[in-house]
Amino acid sequence: MPHSLGSAFDWQNGCVEMRHGSGGRASAQLIEELFIPAFNNAWLGQGNDGTVLPPPAPGHRLVMTTDAHVVSPLFFPGGDIGCLAVHGTVNDVVMMGAQPLWLSAGFILEEGLLLNELRDIVHSMSQAARSAGVAIVCGDTKVVERGKGDGLYIAMTGVGQLAESTSAPAGDRAQPGDAILISGTLGDHGIAILTQREGLQFDTPIQSDTAALNGLVAELQTAGIDLHVLRDPTRGGLATTLNEIARQSGVGILLDEASIPIQPAVAAACEFMGLDPLYIANEGKMVVICAPEHAATALRIMQSHPLGKQAAIIGRVIDDRHRFIQLQTRMGGQRLVDWLNGDPLPRIC
Amino acid sequence: MPHSLGSAFDWQNGCVEMRHGSGGRASAQLIEELFIPAFNNAWLGQGNDGTVLPPPAPGHRLVMTTDAHVVSPLFFPGGDIGCLAVHGTVNDVVMMGAQPLWLSAGFILEEGLLLNELRDIVHSMSQAARSAGVAIVCGDTKVVERGKGDGLYIAMTGVGQLAESTSAPAGDRAQPGDAILISGTLGDHGIAILTQREGLQFDTPIQSDTAALNGLVAELQTAGIDLHVLRDPTRGGLATTLNEIARQSGVGILLDEASIPIQPAVAAACEFMGLDPLYIANEGKMVVICAPEHAATALRIMQSHPLGKQAAIIGRVIDDRHRFIQLQTRMGGQRLVDWLNGDPLPRIC
């Protein structure tokens, strides 16, 4: 840049000020000193109101998805709001069977946020995007007065491409007889956030499972498995996700409690706090629903991947005009698993 | 929908509660009772993690842009945060010379927001999107506790298509000799917000100019005018926008104060409050920079359009290695017009 915009920011001790959201000199400086070097791609540096991108590959449709991230606290065991936003958005594109390509980032900063926290979060986003093979190509920053936010919120939109020929996974494609798989243990993210928030200590620290699932899904697709439904059980947990699918597909679901993987530390924390892990958010897990004859192959592929080591077949789709989710309990009984009601764990993502 | 999700919302007296952002039953109900009927398009109703969209037309690239909207107050003379978000996002796509197609909406709601205010804002978004010929195809809703937001914030991303053959407008294409046009009066939006915020009364009520500019730009493109630069002077106003362009293009700019259109009521309000209209945000205006031989045609086309009636040629691009913006004042003097410093009018958009 030929002309300097102003005196250097104090990245160590400085705070976000209202002028950083003014659209004037301080905004431009924030973009040039933080966002452009961190996200580091040719598209972001264009310096215009938007970004010009190549079209999807021939024979591909577009996929678009969006998420606002308001997780509290901003930093938690296993991650922070920055990588969480990238993973969550990438996963929503991936759950459509699509390849994620481009992300946009809208920041709502609270006056007084430490600049070094903002920098750490932006670097975490950049690292997460690079690992997932996507680029953050456009952004916007607004600042609200102290007491009108909570550090920062990040809104993210993802755009990807989906081959015309792909029989795309969708919530209405579950069929009676289909197998239901989960890619790993349930409840890690929600319980990691909650223990951090409440200052609880357990013998085994619980880490968020936040991760991008595009590599894992690509391996299933490459193997030619027809993925009827893919869904990441985030807010509302596995219970709500399966209720959504049952409703969309007009089917019932039968789950086997003993086969649902849960870390002992998470199970203990849930028992201690009176929470049901079926309702706790995950940020690096997915539900796979496929024909029963593909289930063993899908399971083997998932278990061979670092993000699917503890994958399991946890139930099957059944014919049920009531669209109920039934759980066969360890005790041999059966109970209905309803949608999440109320919100026991707000601001989990 | 075959199964009802829960008891009806009280749209008249009810408030946003934490459970509306839980991802569970109340979230689903909000989507089905408010967002899907209001935005009313086939893509939004797919009910999956993302939306499958057709690719851009053959021979077109993609354009992507994003904006977070935090304007305060939520309702102001001439508009509200909902239509403002749609107009602002559409305009950012349009300023790239592209045709806007798809929008995403991320809502961050504060617990306690009146449901009828949310409904009015969503309907305003819907109306603005329909008028501009774009569809809101995906969304997300989060709720933060009372005191951690300010009613609601809306993050919006726009995707559009840009013909490969189009010589797209860009901030680095201003050339010495080019004419500079503005599509109408300056400062209307910022002053409308400020008078509402401060409870000021003027004889002539000042309305925001919030509007989508795609129709106006399409007419200039159809006439075959090579638009070197298009930019909407929002935050930071005309002064900051022209400084950005001068910096990107490596040129200077000479403005003629007498030719810059400003409503008398806005000029009076600025004088009363000690503000310079060159720095006040606009939300339905644009700067056009084109070759001098196209300026008269461009002006005639703009003046024939409802959103460009008061368009004017306000200056020209000059050779200047300092990249200064100089204003020839009404008094016959000359002064430099710097970037916006600080933020006299926060949360204007």
XYZ file of C-alpha atoms in Angstrom:
698
model
C 0.000 0.000 0.000
C 1.487 3.322 -1.037
C 0.076 5.477 1.735
C -0.166 4.524 5.375
C -3.624 4.983 6.871
C -2.724 6.001 10.376
C -0.701 5.236 13.482
C -0.239 1.544 14.282
C -2.786 -0.333 16.383
C -1.682 -1.498 19.806
C -2.305 -5.194 19.204
C -1.112 -6.137 22.664
C -3.150 -3.863 24.915
C -5.569 -2.079 22.613
C -9.332 -2.471 22.450
C -11.945 -2.316 19.734
C -13.318 1.231 19.516
C -16.408 2.594 17.791
C -14.236 4.129 15.040
C -13.165 0.635 13.899
C -16.691 0.205 12.552
C -17.031 3.663 11.034
C -16.223 2.715 7.456
C -13.476 5.344 7.574
C -9.760 5.293 8.204
C -9.728 2.959 11.240
C -11.969 0.428 9.458
C -9.672 0.387 6.447
C -6.675 -0.070 8.724
C -8.310 -3.034 10.494
C -8.989 -4.664 7.120
C -5.461 -4.100 5.875
C -3.567 -4.981 9.037
C -5.663 -7.915 10.220
C -8.198 -9.457 7.848
C -6.360 -9.362 4.515
C -3.043 -10.792 5.811
C -4.808 -13.435 7.943
C -7.276 -14.693 5.344
C -4.641 -14.219 2.643
C -6.332 -14.895 -0.681
C -6.490 -13.036 -3.968
C -10.274 -12.596 -3.842
C -10.409 -10.797 -0.503
C -7.749 -8.312 -1.582
C -9.816 -6.957 -4.484
C -10.877 -4.015 -2.316
C -14.328 -3.557 -3.839
C -17.878 -3.834 -2.459
C -17.963 -7.524 -3.335
C -15.795 -10.258 -4.707
C -15.745 -11.695 -8.226
C -15.419 -15.495 -8.163
C -15.254 -18.160 -10.841
C -18.531 -20.009 -11.534
C -18.982 -23.558 -10.205
C -17.414 -26.311 -12.327
C -19.459 -27.320 -15.399
C -22.378 -29.582 -14.508
C -22.577 -28.299 -10.938
C -25.298 -26.494 -9.032
C -24.685 -24.029 -6.201
C -25.260 -24.676 -2.514
C -25.661 -21.764 -0.083
C -25.958 -21.851 3.701
C -25.666 -19.380 6.558
C -25.098 -19.386 10.312
C -24.803 -16.709 12.987
C -22.395 -17.619 15.780
C -22.939 -16.278 19.292
C -21.176 -18.906 21.412
C -20.258 -17.882 24.955
C -17.481 -17.955 26.107
C -15.485 -16.970 23.016
C -12.679 -19.391 23.889
C -13.356 -22.930 25.159
C -11.472 -26.223 25.463
C -10.810 -27.474 21.944
C -11.613 -24.272 20.052
C -13.041 -20.771 19.885
C -15.830 -18.883 18.115
C -13.581 -18.387 15.070
C -12.834 -21.984 14.113
C -16.339 -22.971 15.252
C -17.874 -20.539 12.747
C -15.769 -21.922 9.907
C -16.405 -25.567 10.824
C -20.127 -25.040 11.313
C -20.538 -23.310 7.959
C -18.354 -25.762 6.065
C -20.307 -28.646 7.592
C -23.661 -27.221 6.555
C -22.444 -27.121 2.938
C -20.967 -30.615 3.258
C -24.204 -32.038 4.726
C -25.828 -31.139 1.393
C -23.359 -33.463 -0.356
C -21.582 -30.424 -1.802
C -17.974 -29.261 -1.934
C -17.486 -26.046 0.085
C -15.614 -23.307 -1.774
C -16.200 -19.789 -0.483
C -17.037 -18.228 2.878
C -18.076 -14.713 3.874
C -17.554 -13.359 7.390
C -19.634 -10.634 9.054
C -18.249 -9.442 12.387
C -20.296 -7.629 15.018
C -17.741 -6.410 17.563
C -18.493 -4.977 20.989
C -16.627 -1.822 21.901
C -13.920 -2.808 24.394
C -13.122 -6.253 22.960
C -9.383 -6.785 23.290
C -7.636 -6.459 19.939
C -5.448 -9.443 20.791
C -8.552 -11.603 21.320
C -9.916 -10.464 17.969
C -6.579 -11.269 16.349
C -6.449 -14.747 17.903
C -9.989 -15.499 16.729
C -9.288 -14.265 13.201
C -6.143 -16.393 13.044
C -8.117 -19.398 14.245
C -10.672 -18.791 11.444
C -7.883 -18.522 8.926
C -6.289 -21.783 10.091
C -9.645 -23.607 10.057
C -10.452 -22.348 6.561
C -7.053 -23.362 5.218
C -7.365 -26.870 6.714
C -10.798 -27.293 5.170
C -9.633 -26.051 1.775
C -11.972 -23.060 1.623
C -11.315 -19.333 1.286
C -12.857 -16.455 3.253
C -13.433 -14.127 0.311
C -15.465 -11.227 1.679
C -16.338 -9.682 4.996
C -17.786 -6.806 6.933
C -17.134 -5.346 10.374
C -19.527 -3.407 12.565
C -18.944 -2.166 16.104
C -21.684 -1.758 18.732
C -21.406 0.115 22.014
C -20.239 -1.545 25.213
C -23.174 -3.486 26.658
C -24.887 -3.996 23.286
C -22.964 -7.136 22.350
C -20.901 -9.800 24.058
C -17.350 -9.553 22.741
C -18.088 -10.559 19.196
C -20.594 -12.351 17.029
C -19.661 -13.864 13.676
C -22.144 -14.423 10.856
C -20.863 -16.694 8.142
C -22.243 -17.757 4.784
C -20.871 -20.657 2.771
C -21.156 -21.318 -0.941
C -20.264 -24.651 -2.512
C -20.812 -26.715 -5.614
C -22.842 -29.878 -6.042
C -22.541 -32.114 -9.112
C -25.788 -32.351 -11.101
C -25.260 -36.101 -11.300
C -24.973 -36.542 -7.534
C -28.047 -37.922 -5.853
C -27.791 -35.336 -3.093
C -28.527 -36.250 0.517
C -31.662 -34.586 1.891
C -33.805 -34.770 4.987
C -36.734 -36.297 3.103
C -34.842 -39.299 1.707
C -34.842 -41.610 4.767
C -36.648 -44.880 3.962
C -37.893 -47.669 6.198
C -35.103 -50.216 6.538
C -32.284 -47.648 6.187
C -29.414 -47.818 8.659
C -28.580 -44.878 10.914
C -24.923 -44.189 11.737
C -23.233 -41.571 13.876
C -19.622 -40.559 13.190
C -18.516 -40.467 16.843
C -19.267 -39.655 20.462
C -22.174 -37.387 21.379
C -22.258 -34.250 23.491
C -18.566 -33.291 23.549
C -19.047 -29.731 22.288
C -21.968 -28.778 24.497
C -20.424 -30.224 27.622
C -17.039 -28.591 26.908
C -18.781 -25.211 26.671
C -20.863 -25.813 29.751
C -17.975 -26.898 31.979
C -15.968 -23.862 30.833
C -18.921 -21.557 31.468
C -19.659 -22.956 34.913
C -15.999 -23.305 35.918
C -16.460 -27.035 36.525
C -13.450 -29.340 36.710
C -13.503 -33.021 35.775
C -10.665 -35.520 36.002
C -10.675 -35.885 32.218
C -10.949 -32.449 30.595
C -13.705 -32.488 27.972
C -12.791 -30.885 24.656
C -15.128 -29.593 21.980
C -15.277 -31.847 18.909
C -15.395 -28.820 16.562
C -14.080 -29.973 13.159
C -14.761 -29.740 9.425
C -16.279 -32.934 8.042
C -15.623 -32.450 4.315
C -12.749 -34.968 4.192
C -14.810 -37.669 5.871
C -17.825 -37.126 3.615
C -15.635 -37.090 0.502
C -14.369 -40.579 1.369
C -17.919 -41.922 1.644
C -18.843 -40.300 -1.656
C -15.730 -41.628 -3.406
C -16.689 -45.142 -2.278
C -19.974 -44.677 -4.137
C -22.245 -44.880 -1.102
C -25.666 -43.343 -1.768
C -26.019 -41.104 1.283
C -29.787 -40.716 1.742
C -29.442 -38.212 4.593
C -26.452 -36.387 6.081
C -27.046 -34.042 9.003
C -24.803 -32.616 11.696
C -26.526 -32.790 15.091
C -25.680 -29.316 16.388
C -28.211 -27.256 18.401
C -30.898 -29.555 19.772
C -28.559 -32.542 19.513
C -29.167 -35.959 17.960
C -32.726 -36.099 19.331
C -33.877 -32.956 17.512
C -31.974 -33.792 14.322
C -33.655 -37.205 14.084
C -37.079 -35.706 14.780
C -36.521 -33.238 11.933
C -35.557 -36.055 9.568
C -38.469 -38.276 10.635
C -40.852 -35.398 10.034
C -39.391 -34.520 6.637
C -39.286 -38.138 5.439
C -42.563 -39.273 7.025
C -40.947 -42.205 8.846
C -40.191 -43.419 12.357
C -36.794 -44.171 13.852
C -35.719 -46.884 16.278
C -32.498 -46.222 18.222
C -30.437 -48.646 20.269
C -29.154 -46.790 23.329
C -26.311 -49.256 24.023
C -24.749 -48.611 20.608
C -24.707 -44.789 20.886
C -21.106 -43.741 21.614
C -20.656 -41.337 24.526
C -17.375 -40.539 26.268
C -17.454 -41.654 29.912
C -16.505 -38.143 31.064
C -19.379 -36.632 29.057
C -21.810 -39.235 30.370
C -20.684 -38.472 33.919
C -20.992 -34.701 33.399
C -24.469 -35.127 31.928
C -25.562 -37.256 34.866
C -24.086 -34.755 37.318
C -25.905 -31.844 35.674
C -29.134 -33.664 34.877
C -28.733 -33.354 31.101
C -29.548 -35.889 28.399
C -26.635 -36.273 25.932
C -29.109 -36.903 23.117
C -30.026 -33.195 23.305
C -26.502 -31.773 23.603
C -24.887 -29.994 20.645
C -22.057 -31.501 18.613
C -19.886 -29.545 16.177
C -17.823 -32.225 14.460
C -20.203 -35.150 14.179
C -22.689 -36.281 11.596
C -25.630 -38.601 11.203
C -25.488 -40.787 8.090
C -28.595 -42.566 6.817
C -28.093 -45.071 3.993
C -29.449 -48.346 2.653
C -28.738 -51.228 5.048
C -26.539 -53.018 2.501
C -24.161 -50.007 2.503
C -23.977 -49.617 6.270
C -21.017 -51.914 6.937
C -18.886 -50.280 4.237
C -19.835 -46.808 5.428
C -18.948 -47.759 8.989
C -15.557 -49.157 7.967
C -14.706 -45.994 5.986
C -15.746 -43.754 8.853
C -13.803 -45.732 11.443
C -10.654 -45.503 9.294
C -10.832 -41.681 9.286
C -9.418 -39.620 12.184
C -12.810 -37.897 12.666
C -14.816 -41.149 12.620
C -12.837 -43.546 14.802
C -15.747 -44.087 17.150
C -18.439 -44.227 14.478
C -21.277 -46.668 15.118
C -24.522 -47.982 13.671
C -27.076 -46.734 16.181
C -30.470 -47.655 14.773
C -32.732 -47.955 11.777
C -35.538 -46.185 9.992
C -38.967 -47.768 10.421
C -42.428 -47.308 9.019
C -44.386 -45.120 11.485
C -47.122 -42.708 10.571
C -46.614 -40.970 13.943
C -42.995 -40.189 12.981
C -41.800 -41.059 16.444
C -38.207 -41.548 17.546
C -38.101 -44.560 19.864
C -35.127 -45.497 22.009
C -34.518 -49.065 23.133
C -32.869 -48.434 26.471
C -29.998 -50.335 28.008
C -32.479 -51.630 30.564
C -34.528 -53.289 27.822
C -37.351 -50.760 27.933
C -38.433 -48.297 25.305
C -39.038 -44.550 25.464
C -40.007 -41.808 23.057
C -37.384 -39.196 22.203
C -39.077 -35.851 21.594
C -37.796 -32.618 20.024
C -35.824 -30.308 22.283
C -38.219 -28.131 24.244
C -37.042 -24.892 25.832
C -33.301 -24.294 25.851
C -31.224 -25.840 28.636
C -27.951 -24.741 27.015
C -28.280 -21.400 25.252
C -25.523 -19.872 23.089
C -23.742 -23.114 22.404
C -22.757 -22.104 18.858
C -47.199 -29.655 7.697
C -48.726 -32.853 9.056
C -47.897 -32.325 12.724
C -48.178 -29.039 14.572
C -45.052 -28.085 16.512
C -46.584 -26.405 19.515
C -49.024 -23.818 20.776
C -49.376 -20.679 18.676
C -47.090 -17.690 19.242
C -48.657 -14.541 20.616
C -47.691 -12.296 17.718
C -49.374 -9.279 19.256
C -47.900 -9.170 22.751
C -45.260 -11.910 22.797
C -41.501 -11.486 23.046
C -38.494 -13.322 21.706
C -37.354 -15.903 24.261
C -34.122 -17.871 24.532
C -35.908 -21.025 23.332
C -36.541 -19.431 19.934
C -32.820 -19.834 19.276
C -32.458 -23.329 20.699
C -32.609 -25.225 17.426
C -35.518 -27.184 18.903
C -39.276 -26.962 18.675
C -39.635 -23.187 19.141
C -36.971 -22.488 16.504
C -38.736 -24.734 14.004
C -42.013 -23.012 14.769
C -40.489 -19.555 14.185
C -39.165 -20.718 10.813
C -42.479 -22.241 9.765
C -44.796 -19.520 11.033
C -42.720 -16.472 10.133
C -39.734 -16.879 7.821
C -41.005 -19.404 5.283
C -44.378 -17.705 4.622
C -42.810 -14.221 4.541
C -39.864 -14.978 2.263
C -42.045 -17.391 0.291
C -39.787 -19.141 -2.206
C -39.212 -22.755 -3.163
C -35.543 -22.729 -2.140
C -36.068 -21.634 1.466
C -38.674 -24.332 2.028
C -36.248 -27.191 1.309
C -35.781 -27.680 5.061
C -32.147 -28.827 4.885
C -28.874 -27.425 6.249
C -28.393 -25.436 3.059
C -30.128 -24.602 -0.171
C -29.498 -26.059 -3.618
C -29.564 -23.350 -6.290
C -29.103 -23.352 -10.051
C -25.651 -22.304 -11.287
C -25.189 -18.822 -12.789
C -26.175 -18.475 -16.448
C -23.583 -19.770 -18.944
C -20.706 -17.349 -19.436
C -21.188 -15.725 -16.028
C -18.949 -15.479 -12.978
C -20.196 -15.276 -9.393
C -20.193 -12.191 -7.191
C -20.400 -12.521 -3.405
C -20.738 -9.775 -0.796
C -21.668 -9.546 2.878
C -22.833 -6.936 5.379
C -23.741 -6.980 9.051
C -26.518 -4.534 9.945
C -26.666 -2.970 13.415
C -28.557 0.255 12.749
C -30.126 1.949 15.755
C -33.036 2.628 16.068
C -34.560 -0.381 14.265
C -37.295 1.751 12.709
C -36.595 5.184 11.224
C -38.274 7.606 8.802
C -38.260 5.963 5.390
C -37.379 2.432 6.464
C -36.190 -0.064 9.031
C -33.276 -2.444 9.591
C -35.000 -5.104 7.463
C -35.348 -3.286 4.155
C -32.023 -1.531 4.827
C -30.265 -4.920 5.045
C -31.776 -6.075 1.764
C -31.056 -2.798 -0.051
C -27.503 -2.588 1.272
C -26.661 -6.135 0.232
C -28.333 -5.877 -3.165
C -26.467 -2.617 -3.797
C -23.087 -4.136 -2.966
C -23.693 -6.829 -5.610
C -24.950 -4.221 -8.076
C -21.921 -1.956 -7.530
C -19.823 -4.834 -8.943
C -21.821 -4.573 -12.180
C -23.532 -7.871 -11.351
C -27.140 -9.035 -11.231
C -28.181 -9.919 -7.654
C -29.895 -13.311 -7.322
C -29.774 -14.860 -3.859
C -29.621 -13.540 -0.304
C -28.996 -15.263 3.029
C -30.183 -13.789 6.338
C -28.599 -14.408 9.737
C -30.599 -13.005 12.652
C -29.148 -12.289 16.091
C -32.154 -11.535 18.281
C -32.077 -10.106 21.784
C -34.300 -11.826 24.317
C -37.291 -9.558 24.899
C -37.598 -8.186 21.364
C -41.295 -7.832 20.601
C -42.482 -10.534 18.216
C -44.575 -7.981 16.359
C -41.454 -5.857 15.723
C -39.635 -8.931 14.423
C -42.597 -9.732 12.195
C -42.762 -6.183 10.811
C -39.026 -6.238 10.041
C -39.217 -9.626 8.343
C -42.138 -8.452 6.226
C -40.182 -5.343 5.282
C -37.248 -7.565 4.182
C -39.601 -9.709 2.166
C -41.134 -6.706 0.431
C -37.712 -5.199 -0.328
C -36.418 -8.487 -1.734
C -39.471 -8.939 -3.940
C -39.182 -5.379 -5.302
C -35.518 -5.922 -6.111
C -36.200 -9.274 -7.795
C -34.055 -11.338 -5.413
C -34.910 -14.272 -3.133
C -33.920 -14.822 0.508
C -33.023 -18.503 0.202
C -31.440 -19.452 3.522
C -31.250 -18.156 7.057
C -30.331 -18.736 10.662
C -31.634 -17.387 13.953
C -29.771 -17.063 17.232
C -31.019 -15.490 20.448
C -28.797 -13.743 23.010
C -29.737 -12.789 26.546
C -31.304 -9.456 27.418
C -28.522 -6.850 27.526
C -26.242 -8.742 25.129
C -27.761 -7.316 21.955
C -29.888 -4.369 20.920
C -33.179 -5.709 19.603
C -31.797 -7.443 16.554
C -28.870 -7.529 14.222
C -29.121 -8.866 10.669
C -26.169 -10.281 8.742
C -26.819 -10.660 5.060
C -24.844 -12.177 2.221
C -25.656 -11.624 -1.435
C -24.719 -13.752 -4.426
C -25.107 -12.553 -7.993
C -23.918 -13.226 -11.498
C -21.624 -11.145 -13.687
C -21.251 -11.731 -17.437
C -17.702 -12.767 -18.443
C -17.917 -10.283 -21.284
C -18.784 -7.336 -19.059
C -15.958 -4.955 -18.349
C -16.852 -4.861 -14.659
C -16.672 -1.624 -12.684
C -13.929 -1.624 -10.045
C -12.309 0.828 -7.660
C -9.016 0.795 -9.569
C -10.440 1.825 -12.955
C -10.793 5.595 -12.461
C -8.659 7.465 -15.014
C -7.626 11.118 -15.225
C -10.249 12.967 -17.233
C -13.128 10.703 -16.146
C -16.352 12.354 -15.035
C -17.774 11.798 -11.534
C -21.541 11.631 -11.103
C -23.736 11.164 -8.055
C -27.245 9.722 -8.417
C -28.946 12.132 -6.001
C -28.860 14.151 -2.804
C -26.304 13.395 -0.098
C -26.783 12.634 3.590
C -30.497 11.763 3.680
C -30.065 8.385 5.386
C -27.618 9.456 8.072
C -29.553 12.588 8.964
C -32.880 10.683 9.058
C -31.355 8.238 11.559
C -29.781 10.984 13.617
C -32.899 13.110 13.897
C -34.909 10.024 14.915
C -32.275 9.050 17.474
C -32.021 12.496 18.977
C -35.747 13.210 18.826
C -35.144 16.312 16.697
C -37.979 17.870 14.705
C -37.508 19.818 11.489
C -40.152 21.559 9.413
C -39.514 19.142 6.534
C -39.217 15.596 7.884
C -36.069 13.967 6.519
C -36.527 10.429 5.191
C -33.864 7.810 4.631
C -33.063 7.247 0.956
C -32.766 3.461 1.468
C -33.413 1.806 -1.916
C -32.146 -0.931 -4.226
C -30.209 0.453 -7.176
C -30.273 -2.543 -9.539
C -32.888 -1.054 -11.853
C -30.966 2.193 -12.247
C -27.661 0.435 -12.934
C -29.300 -1.937 -15.419
C -30.446 1.062 -17.480
C -26.908 2.454 -17.642
C -25.572 -0.964 -18.651
C -28.251 -1.459 -21.293
C -27.256 1.873 -22.820
C -23.741 0.467 -23.241
C -21.989 2.922 -20.921
C -18.627 1.603 -19.727
C -18.935 2.187 -15.982
C -15.334 2.485 -14.769
C -16.311 2.701 -11.098
C -19.630 2.239 -9.264
C -19.694 2.664 -5.512
C -22.445 3.394 -2.999
C -21.295 6.024 -0.497
C -22.575 4.405 2.712
C -20.577 4.530 5.970
C -17.991 7.328 5.753
C -20.046 9.100 3.089
C -18.967 10.456 -0.292
C -15.688 11.769 1.142
C -14.465 8.356 2.277
C -15.741 6.567 -0.841
C -13.830 8.955 -3.114
C -10.674 8.609 -1.003
C -10.912 4.812 -1.353
C -11.276 5.084 -5.118
C -8.436 7.610 -5.441
C -6.187 5.314 -3.445
C -7.125 2.199 -5.443
C -6.781 3.920 -8.832
C -3.748 6.071 -7.969
C -5.428 9.309 -9.034
C -6.669 12.592 -7.589
C -10.207 13.938 -7.645
C -11.489 17.475 -8.054
C -15.015 18.161 -6.789
C -17.225 21.171 -7.399
C -19.121 21.931 -4.190
C -21.857 23.960 -5.927
C -22.867 20.990 -8.091
C -23.230 18.473 -5.225
C -26.971 17.990 -4.576
C -28.058 18.292 -0.949
C -31.625 18.733 0.275
C -32.071 22.087 2.031
C -33.431 20.332 5.155
C -30.375 18.062 5.292
C -28.026 20.995 4.776
C -29.779 22.859 7.599
C -29.637 19.857 9.928
C -25.929 19.372 9.181
C -25.198 22.997 9.890
C -27.234 22.858 13.107
C -25.360 19.763 14.329
C -21.931 20.717 13.020
C -21.737 17.819 10.560
C -20.321 17.774 7.025
C -22.752 16.109 4.575
C -19.804 14.757 2.592
C -19.199 12.311 5.473
C -22.810 11.282 6.106
C -24.026 7.820 5.036
C -26.376 7.267 2.110
C -28.235 4.021 1.426
C -29.799 4.573 -1.971
C -27.208 6.616 -3.837
C -24.250 5.779 -5.998
C -21.144 7.344 -7.425
C -20.607 6.691 -11.137
C -17.225 7.278 -12.758
C -17.075 7.034 -16.538
C -15.305 8.512 -19.548
C -16.189 12.213 -20.062
C -17.808 11.508 -23.442
C -20.351 9.219 -21.711
C -21.172 11.579 -18.865
C -24.054 13.474 -20.509
C -25.812 10.262 -21.568
C -25.313 8.702 -18.147
C -26.720 11.824 -16.500
C -29.777 11.853 -18.748
C -30.505 8.168 -18.050
C -30.123 8.669 -14.302
C -32.312 11.760 -14.223
C -35.069 9.860 -16.075
C -35.162 7.160 -13.370
C -37.170 7.659 -10.147
C -34.042 6.999 -8.048
C -31.839 9.386 -10.015
C -33.976 12.484 -10.533
C -31.458 14.733 -8.788
C -28.371 13.135 -10.297
C -25.511 15.517 -11.085
C -21.998 15.650 -12.490
C -19.988 16.715 -9.445
C -16.359 16.612 -10.499
C -13.603 14.869 -12.417
C -10.674 12.564 -11.945
C -7.262 14.224 -12.203
C -3.657 13.166 -12.269
C -2.286 13.470 -8.697
C 0.390 11.302 -7.189
C -0.787 12.399 -3.711
C -4.249 10.929 -4.429
C -5.940 13.911 -2.838
C -9.626 14.760 -3.004
C -9.912 18.519 -3.536
C -13.121 20.481 -3.217
C -13.662 23.750 -5.045
C -15.869 25.562 -2.567
C -18.813 27.796 -3.319
C -16.686 30.676 -2.054
C -14.118 30.073 -4.784
C -11.545 28.539 -2.455
C -10.223 25.009 -2.342
C -9.926 22.493 0.504
C -8.748 18.943 0.913
C -11.365 16.303 1.734
C -9.833 13.621 3.937
C -11.061 10.149 4.915
C -13.520 9.955 7.777
C -11.632 9.959 11.059
C -13.279 8.703 14.247
C -17.000 8.029 14.060
C -19.402 10.939 14.543
C -22.439 8.785 13.659
C -22.046 5.196 14.827
C -24.499 2.406 13.943
C -25.907 4.101 10.894
C -26.375 0.828 8.979
